Coordinates of C-alpha atoms in Angstrom, one line a residue:
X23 CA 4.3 64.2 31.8
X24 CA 5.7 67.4 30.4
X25 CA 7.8 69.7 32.9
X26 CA 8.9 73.1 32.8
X27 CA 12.3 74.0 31.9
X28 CA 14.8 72.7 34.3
X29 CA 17.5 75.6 33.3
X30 CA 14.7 78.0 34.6
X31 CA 12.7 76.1 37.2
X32 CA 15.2 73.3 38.6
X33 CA 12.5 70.7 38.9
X34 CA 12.8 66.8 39.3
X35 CA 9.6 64.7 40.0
X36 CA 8.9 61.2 41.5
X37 CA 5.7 58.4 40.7
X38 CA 4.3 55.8 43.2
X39 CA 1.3 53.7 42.5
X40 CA -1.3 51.8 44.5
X41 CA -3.6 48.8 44.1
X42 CA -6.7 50.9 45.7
X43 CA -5.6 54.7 45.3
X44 CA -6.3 54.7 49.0
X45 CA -3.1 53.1 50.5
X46 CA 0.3 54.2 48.9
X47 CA 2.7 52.0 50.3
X48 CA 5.4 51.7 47.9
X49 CA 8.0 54.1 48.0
X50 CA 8.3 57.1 45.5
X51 CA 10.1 56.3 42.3
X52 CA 12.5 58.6 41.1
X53 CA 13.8 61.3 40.8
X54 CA 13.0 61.8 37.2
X55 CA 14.5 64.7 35.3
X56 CA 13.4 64.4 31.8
X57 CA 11.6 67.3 30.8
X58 CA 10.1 66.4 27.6
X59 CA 7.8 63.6 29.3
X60 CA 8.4 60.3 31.6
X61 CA 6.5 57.1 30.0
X62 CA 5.2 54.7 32.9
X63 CA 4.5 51.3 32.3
X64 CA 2.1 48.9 34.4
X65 CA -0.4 46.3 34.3
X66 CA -0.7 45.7 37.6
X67 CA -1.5 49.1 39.3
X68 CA -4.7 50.5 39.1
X69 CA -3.4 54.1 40.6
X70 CA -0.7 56.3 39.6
X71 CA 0.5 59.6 40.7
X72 CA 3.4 61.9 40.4
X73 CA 5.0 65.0 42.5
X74 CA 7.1 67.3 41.3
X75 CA 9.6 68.5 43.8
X76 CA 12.3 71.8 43.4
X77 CA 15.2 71.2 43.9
X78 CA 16.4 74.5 44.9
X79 CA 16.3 76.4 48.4
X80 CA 14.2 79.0 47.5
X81 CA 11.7 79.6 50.3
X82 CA 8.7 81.6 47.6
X83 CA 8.5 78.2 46.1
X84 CA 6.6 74.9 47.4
X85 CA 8.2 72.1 47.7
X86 CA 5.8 69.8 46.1
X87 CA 4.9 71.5 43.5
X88 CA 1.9 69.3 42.2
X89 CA 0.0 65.9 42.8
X90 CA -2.0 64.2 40.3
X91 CA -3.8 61.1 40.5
X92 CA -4.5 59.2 37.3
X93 CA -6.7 56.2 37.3
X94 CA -5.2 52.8 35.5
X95 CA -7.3 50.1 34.9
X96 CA -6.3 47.1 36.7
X97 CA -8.1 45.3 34.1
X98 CA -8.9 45.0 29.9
X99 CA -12.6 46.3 28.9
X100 CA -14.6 43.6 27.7
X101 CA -15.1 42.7 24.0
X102 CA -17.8 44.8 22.9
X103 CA -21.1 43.6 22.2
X104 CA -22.2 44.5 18.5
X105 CA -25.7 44.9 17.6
X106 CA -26.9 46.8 14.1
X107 CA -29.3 47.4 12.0
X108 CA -28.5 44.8 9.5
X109 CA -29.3 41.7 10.2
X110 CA -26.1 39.4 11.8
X111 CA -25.6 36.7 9.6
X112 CA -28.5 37.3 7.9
X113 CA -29.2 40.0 4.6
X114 CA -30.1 43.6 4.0
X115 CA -31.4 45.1 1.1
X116 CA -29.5 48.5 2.1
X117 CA -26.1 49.9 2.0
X118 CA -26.3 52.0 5.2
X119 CA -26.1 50.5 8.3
X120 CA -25.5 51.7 12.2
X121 CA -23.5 49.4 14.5
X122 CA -24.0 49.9 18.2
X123 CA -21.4 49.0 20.8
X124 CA -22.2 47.6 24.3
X125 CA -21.3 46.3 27.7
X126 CA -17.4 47.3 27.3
X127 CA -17.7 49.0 30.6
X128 CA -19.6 46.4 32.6
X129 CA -16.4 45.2 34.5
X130 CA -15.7 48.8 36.3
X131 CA -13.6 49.8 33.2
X132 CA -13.9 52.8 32.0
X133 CA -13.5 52.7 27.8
X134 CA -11.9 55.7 26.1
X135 CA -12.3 54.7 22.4
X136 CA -13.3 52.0 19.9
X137 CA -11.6 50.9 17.5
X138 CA -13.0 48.9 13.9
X139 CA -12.2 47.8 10.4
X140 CA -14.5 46.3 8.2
X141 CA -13.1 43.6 6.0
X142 CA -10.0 43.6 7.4
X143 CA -7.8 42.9 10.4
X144 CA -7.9 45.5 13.3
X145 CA -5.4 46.8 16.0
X146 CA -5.3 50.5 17.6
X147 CA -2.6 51.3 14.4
X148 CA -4.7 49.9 12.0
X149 CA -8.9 50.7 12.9
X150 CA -10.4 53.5 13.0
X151 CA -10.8 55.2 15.8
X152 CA -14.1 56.3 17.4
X153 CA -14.8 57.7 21.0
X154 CA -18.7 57.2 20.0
X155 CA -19.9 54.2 21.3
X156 CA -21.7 53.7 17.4
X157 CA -20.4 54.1 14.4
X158 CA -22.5 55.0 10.9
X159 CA -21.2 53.1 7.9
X160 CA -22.4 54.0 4.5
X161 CA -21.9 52.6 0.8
X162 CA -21.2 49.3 1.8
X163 CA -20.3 47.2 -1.4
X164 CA -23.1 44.0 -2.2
X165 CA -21.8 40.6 -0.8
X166 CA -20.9 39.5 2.6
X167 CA -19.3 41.3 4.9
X168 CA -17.7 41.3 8.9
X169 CA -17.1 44.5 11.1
X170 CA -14.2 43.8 14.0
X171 CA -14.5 46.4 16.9
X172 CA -11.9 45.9 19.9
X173 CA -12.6 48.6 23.0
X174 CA -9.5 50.7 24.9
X175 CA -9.7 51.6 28.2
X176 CA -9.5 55.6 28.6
X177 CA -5.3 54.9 29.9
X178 CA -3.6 56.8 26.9
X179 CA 0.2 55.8 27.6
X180 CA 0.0 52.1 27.7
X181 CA -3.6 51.4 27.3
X182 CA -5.1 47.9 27.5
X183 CA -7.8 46.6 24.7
X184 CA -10.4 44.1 25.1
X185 CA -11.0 41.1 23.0
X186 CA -12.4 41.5 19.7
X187 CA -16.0 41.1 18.7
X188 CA -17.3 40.5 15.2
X189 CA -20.6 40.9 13.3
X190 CA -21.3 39.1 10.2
X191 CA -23.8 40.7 7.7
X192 CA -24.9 40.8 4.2
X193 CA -25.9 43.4 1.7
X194 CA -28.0 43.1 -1.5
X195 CA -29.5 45.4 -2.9
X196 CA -30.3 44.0 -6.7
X197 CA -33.8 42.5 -7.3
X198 CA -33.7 38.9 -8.8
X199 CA -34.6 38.6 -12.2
X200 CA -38.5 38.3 -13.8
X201 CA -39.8 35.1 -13.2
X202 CA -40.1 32.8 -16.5
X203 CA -42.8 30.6 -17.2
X204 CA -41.9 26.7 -17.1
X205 CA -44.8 25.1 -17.5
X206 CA -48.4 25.7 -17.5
X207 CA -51.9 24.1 -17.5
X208 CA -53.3 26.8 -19.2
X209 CA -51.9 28.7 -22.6
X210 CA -51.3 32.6 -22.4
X211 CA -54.5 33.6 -23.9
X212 CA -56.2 30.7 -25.1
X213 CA -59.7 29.6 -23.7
X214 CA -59.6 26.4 -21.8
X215 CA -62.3 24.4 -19.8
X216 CA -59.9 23.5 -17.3
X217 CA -60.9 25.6 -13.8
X218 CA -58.0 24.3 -12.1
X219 CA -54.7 26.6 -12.9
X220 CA -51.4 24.9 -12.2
X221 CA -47.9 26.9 -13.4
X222 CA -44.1 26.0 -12.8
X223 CA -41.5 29.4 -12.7
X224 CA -38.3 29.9 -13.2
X225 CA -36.7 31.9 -10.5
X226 CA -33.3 33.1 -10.3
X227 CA -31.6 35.4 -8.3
X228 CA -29.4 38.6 -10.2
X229 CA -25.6 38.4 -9.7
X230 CA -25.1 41.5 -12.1
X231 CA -22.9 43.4 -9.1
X232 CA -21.4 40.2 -6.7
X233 CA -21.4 36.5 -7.3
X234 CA -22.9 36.3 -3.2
X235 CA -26.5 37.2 -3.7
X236 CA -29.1 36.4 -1.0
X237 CA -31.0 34.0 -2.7
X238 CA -34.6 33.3 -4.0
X239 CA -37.0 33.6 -0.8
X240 CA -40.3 33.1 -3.0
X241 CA -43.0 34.6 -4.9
X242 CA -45.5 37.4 -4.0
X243 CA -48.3 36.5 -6.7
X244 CA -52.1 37.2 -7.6
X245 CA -54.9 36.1 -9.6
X246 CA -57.1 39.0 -11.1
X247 CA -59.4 40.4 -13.5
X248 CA -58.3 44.1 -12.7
X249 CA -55.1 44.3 -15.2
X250 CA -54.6 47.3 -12.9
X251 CA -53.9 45.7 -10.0
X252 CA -50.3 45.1 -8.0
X253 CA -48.7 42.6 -6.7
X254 CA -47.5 43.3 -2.9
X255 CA -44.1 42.5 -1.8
X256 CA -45.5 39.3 0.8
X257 CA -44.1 36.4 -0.1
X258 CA -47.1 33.3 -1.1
X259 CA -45.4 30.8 -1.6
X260 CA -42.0 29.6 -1.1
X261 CA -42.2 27.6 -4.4
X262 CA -42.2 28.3 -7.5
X263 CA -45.4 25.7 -8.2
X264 CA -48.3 27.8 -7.6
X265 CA -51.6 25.7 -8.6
X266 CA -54.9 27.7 -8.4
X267 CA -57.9 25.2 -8.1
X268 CA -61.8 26.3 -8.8
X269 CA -60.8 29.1 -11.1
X270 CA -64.4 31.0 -12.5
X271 CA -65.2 31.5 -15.8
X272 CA -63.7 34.3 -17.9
X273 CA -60.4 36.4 -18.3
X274 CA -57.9 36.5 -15.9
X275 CA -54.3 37.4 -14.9
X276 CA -51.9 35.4 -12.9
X277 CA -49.3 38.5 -12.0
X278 CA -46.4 37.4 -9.7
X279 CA -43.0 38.7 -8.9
X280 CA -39.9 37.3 -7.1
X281 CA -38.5 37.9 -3.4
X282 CA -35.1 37.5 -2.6
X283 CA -33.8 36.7 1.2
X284 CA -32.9 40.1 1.3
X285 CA -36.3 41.5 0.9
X286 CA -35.8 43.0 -2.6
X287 CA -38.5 42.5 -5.3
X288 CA -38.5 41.8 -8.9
X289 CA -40.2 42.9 -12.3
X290 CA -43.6 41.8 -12.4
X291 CA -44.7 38.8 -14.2
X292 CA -48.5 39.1 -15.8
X293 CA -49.7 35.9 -17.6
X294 CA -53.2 36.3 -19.3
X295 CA -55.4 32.9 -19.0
X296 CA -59.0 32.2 -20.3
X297 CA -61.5 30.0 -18.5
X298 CA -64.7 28.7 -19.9
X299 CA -65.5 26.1 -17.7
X300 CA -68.8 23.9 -18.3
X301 CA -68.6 21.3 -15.4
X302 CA -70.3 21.0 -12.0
X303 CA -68.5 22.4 -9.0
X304 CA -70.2 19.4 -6.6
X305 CA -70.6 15.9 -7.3
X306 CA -72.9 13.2 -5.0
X307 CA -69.3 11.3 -4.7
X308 CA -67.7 14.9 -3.1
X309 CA -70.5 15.0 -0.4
X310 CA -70.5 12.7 2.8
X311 CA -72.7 12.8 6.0
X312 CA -71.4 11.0 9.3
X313 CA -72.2 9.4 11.2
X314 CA -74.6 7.7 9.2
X315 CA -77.2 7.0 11.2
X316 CA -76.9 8.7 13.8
X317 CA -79.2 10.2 16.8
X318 CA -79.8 14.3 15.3
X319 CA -76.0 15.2 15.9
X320 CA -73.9 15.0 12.0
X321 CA -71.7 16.6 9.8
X322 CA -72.0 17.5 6.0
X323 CA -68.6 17.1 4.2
X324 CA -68.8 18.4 0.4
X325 CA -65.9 19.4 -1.4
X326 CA -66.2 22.3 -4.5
X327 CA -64.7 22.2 -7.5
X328 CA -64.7 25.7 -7.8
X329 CA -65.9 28.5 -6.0
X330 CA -69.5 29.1 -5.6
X331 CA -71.7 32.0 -5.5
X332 CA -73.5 30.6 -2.6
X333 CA -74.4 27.3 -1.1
X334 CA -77.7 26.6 0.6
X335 CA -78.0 23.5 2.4
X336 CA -81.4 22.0 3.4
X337 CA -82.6 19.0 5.7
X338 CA -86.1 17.6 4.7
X339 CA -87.8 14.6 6.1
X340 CA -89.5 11.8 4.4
X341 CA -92.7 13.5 3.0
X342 CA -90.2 16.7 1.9
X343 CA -90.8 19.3 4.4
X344 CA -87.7 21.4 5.0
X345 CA -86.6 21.0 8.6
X346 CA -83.9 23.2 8.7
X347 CA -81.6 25.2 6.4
X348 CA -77.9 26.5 6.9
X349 CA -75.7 28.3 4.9
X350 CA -72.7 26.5 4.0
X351 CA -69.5 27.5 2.5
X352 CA -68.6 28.5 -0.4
X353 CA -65.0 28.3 -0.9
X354 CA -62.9 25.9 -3.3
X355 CA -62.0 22.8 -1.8
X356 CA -63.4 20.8 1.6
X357 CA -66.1 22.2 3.4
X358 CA -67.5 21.5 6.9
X359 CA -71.1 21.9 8.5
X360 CA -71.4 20.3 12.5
X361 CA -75.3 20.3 12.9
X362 CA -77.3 18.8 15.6
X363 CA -81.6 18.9 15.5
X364 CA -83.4 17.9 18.3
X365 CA -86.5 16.0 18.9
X366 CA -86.3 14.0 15.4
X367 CA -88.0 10.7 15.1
X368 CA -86.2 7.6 14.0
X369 CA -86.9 7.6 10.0
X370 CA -84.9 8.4 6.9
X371 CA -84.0 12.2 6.4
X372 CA -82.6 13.8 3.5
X373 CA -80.1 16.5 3.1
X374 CA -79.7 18.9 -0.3
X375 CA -77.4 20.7 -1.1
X376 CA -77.5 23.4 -3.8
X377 CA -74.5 25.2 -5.1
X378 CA -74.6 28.5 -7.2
X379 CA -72.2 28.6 -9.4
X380 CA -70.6 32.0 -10.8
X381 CA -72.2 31.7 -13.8
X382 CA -75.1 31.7 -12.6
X383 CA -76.2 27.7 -13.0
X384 CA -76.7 25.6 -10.2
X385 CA -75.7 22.4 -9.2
X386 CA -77.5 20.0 -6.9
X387 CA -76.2 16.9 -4.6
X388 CA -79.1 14.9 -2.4
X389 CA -78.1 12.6 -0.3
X390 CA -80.0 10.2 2.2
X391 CA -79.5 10.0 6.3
X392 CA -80.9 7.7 8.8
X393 CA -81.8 8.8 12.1
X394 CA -81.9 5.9 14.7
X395 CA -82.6 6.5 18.0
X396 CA -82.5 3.4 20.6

């Protein structure tokens, strides 16, 4: 503490500390006549004051000439607790990132500054200093990182520190490269009968700026007739084996792109394909009713080869009369119809099913059922 001159005010001044600033039973400590500042050293007072006292008999001045109490924590701050956003131990497709500090003060302590260094070890003589309890870091370099942030209590002579926390994080901020073609069912812009559209990619991620990239996370992909259209930056598929089954007739392109864990996308990929298919999209062997018999309550299982334009399914009796008819679906692969009619007599019942193809022909599947009723 600084004091005045003692060739002009003949001044000498004492300390005493307590546990609870409330009882102050220790004697004073002094007298101290340094006027350029005392230093006071404790970790295990929480209070600490000081008098000064003149030691001269002049009656026009006090003597105790001031009382200060300065509150010393009795105890560290606790290691901070760092959130951000960037995601810990996880990666960020962003240079910029804000790191919050919290819970420091939880134990009664009151914190007077923070100190952190990223990428490096951290003291009070070697972080930087903050009194915020957040800190805004920008430009961070692509690769993996770690922030260190310790806490000091608000004591500036002799000040304790917590522990120090850390928070791991990533940044990348390149998009992988475009994906390459592997293998394919179907040659780039040559017709083919084949409706079912199987491709294999090549996907790497881009280490142009670091050799710690965040790695391939999948594909965001699309099959189209509109050239125009984008791809979206949802991953699909976490593969790079996309297979396409029931694929209609005509020109289409397969446009993909690549995601990396970090959320960044790459250049698009658009391979052109041609489909001229001349096959059925059901077969009698892709339809099954069951149970078979049963007592009015069944389901129709049919499987598509490729995706219809509509599918109407009919149940006739014996002499051809339609008892019901549903609407079934359409899409590629297994379908499902529950049905139950009431009030049917024991006989043999039959159930059609015709599937309009996007071409316009149709293809039809009858099969027989038995209704048995004890």
């Amino acid at each position: 503490q600084n004091l005045p001159d003692l060739t002009t005010h003949p001044v000498v001044f004492y300390t005493q500390t307590s546990d609870d600033g409330v009882v102050w039973s220790e004697e004073w400590k002094g007298p101290y006549t340094n006027n350029q500042g005392s230093v006071i050293q404790s970790t295990n007072r929480r209070y600490i004051r000081y008098k000064g006292i003149l030691t001269t008999g002049d009656e026009r001045w006090t003597p105790e000439l001031l009382r200060v109490e300065i509150e010393y924590p009795v105890a560290a701050p606790l290691p901070p607790v760092i959130t951000s956003t960037a995601q810990e131990d996880g990666w960020t497709n962003t240079r910029n990132a804000i790191f919050y500090f919290l819970g420091s003060e939880s134990n009664g302590v009151t914190v007077g500054a923070y100190y952190y260094a990223l990428d490096s070890e951290i003291n009070t003589i070697t972080g930087v200093k903050t009194v915020n309890n957040y800190i805004n870091i920008t430009g961070v370099a692509e690769g993996m990182h770690v922030i260190k942030v310790l806490a000091q209590s608000d004591w500036q002579n002799n000040s304790l520190c917590s522990g120090i926390s850390e928070y791991r994080f990533n940044i990348d901020i390149t998009p992988p490269k475009k994906p390459g073609v592997k293998n394919s069912s179907h040659k780039q812009y040559e017709e083919s009968g084949n409706n079912n559209f199987k491709i294999e990619l090549i996907l790497e991620d881009n280490k142009g700026n670091t050799i710690n990239v965040s790695g391939m996370e999948g594909v965001s992909y699309i099959l189209t007739k509109d050239e125009r259209e984008e791809v979206d930056n949802i991953v699909d598929s976490e593969s790079g084996e996309i297979e396409i089954r029931g694929v209609g007739n005509g020109t289409w392109y397969f446009k993909v792109k690549a995601i990396d864990k970090a959320g960044n996308a790459g250049e698009e990929l658009v391979y052109c394909i041609k489909v001229n298919y001349k096959g059925g999209i059901i077969t009698k062997e892709k339809v099954k009713i069951y149970p078979n018999p049963n007592k009015g309550k069944f389901k129709i299982w049919y499987e598509l080869a490729g995706e219809a334009e509509e599918v109407k399914v009919k149940i006739k009796d014996s002499s051809g009369r339609t008892i019901r008819e549903i609407i079934g679906g359409k899409r590629v692969g297994v379908n499902e119809i529950e049905e139950e009619i009431r009030n049917l007599a024991n006989g043999v019942y039959f159930v059609k099913i015709n599937a309009i193809r996007k071409d316009g022909k149709e293809d039809v599947v009858v099969k027989k059922m038995v209704i048995y009723k004890r």
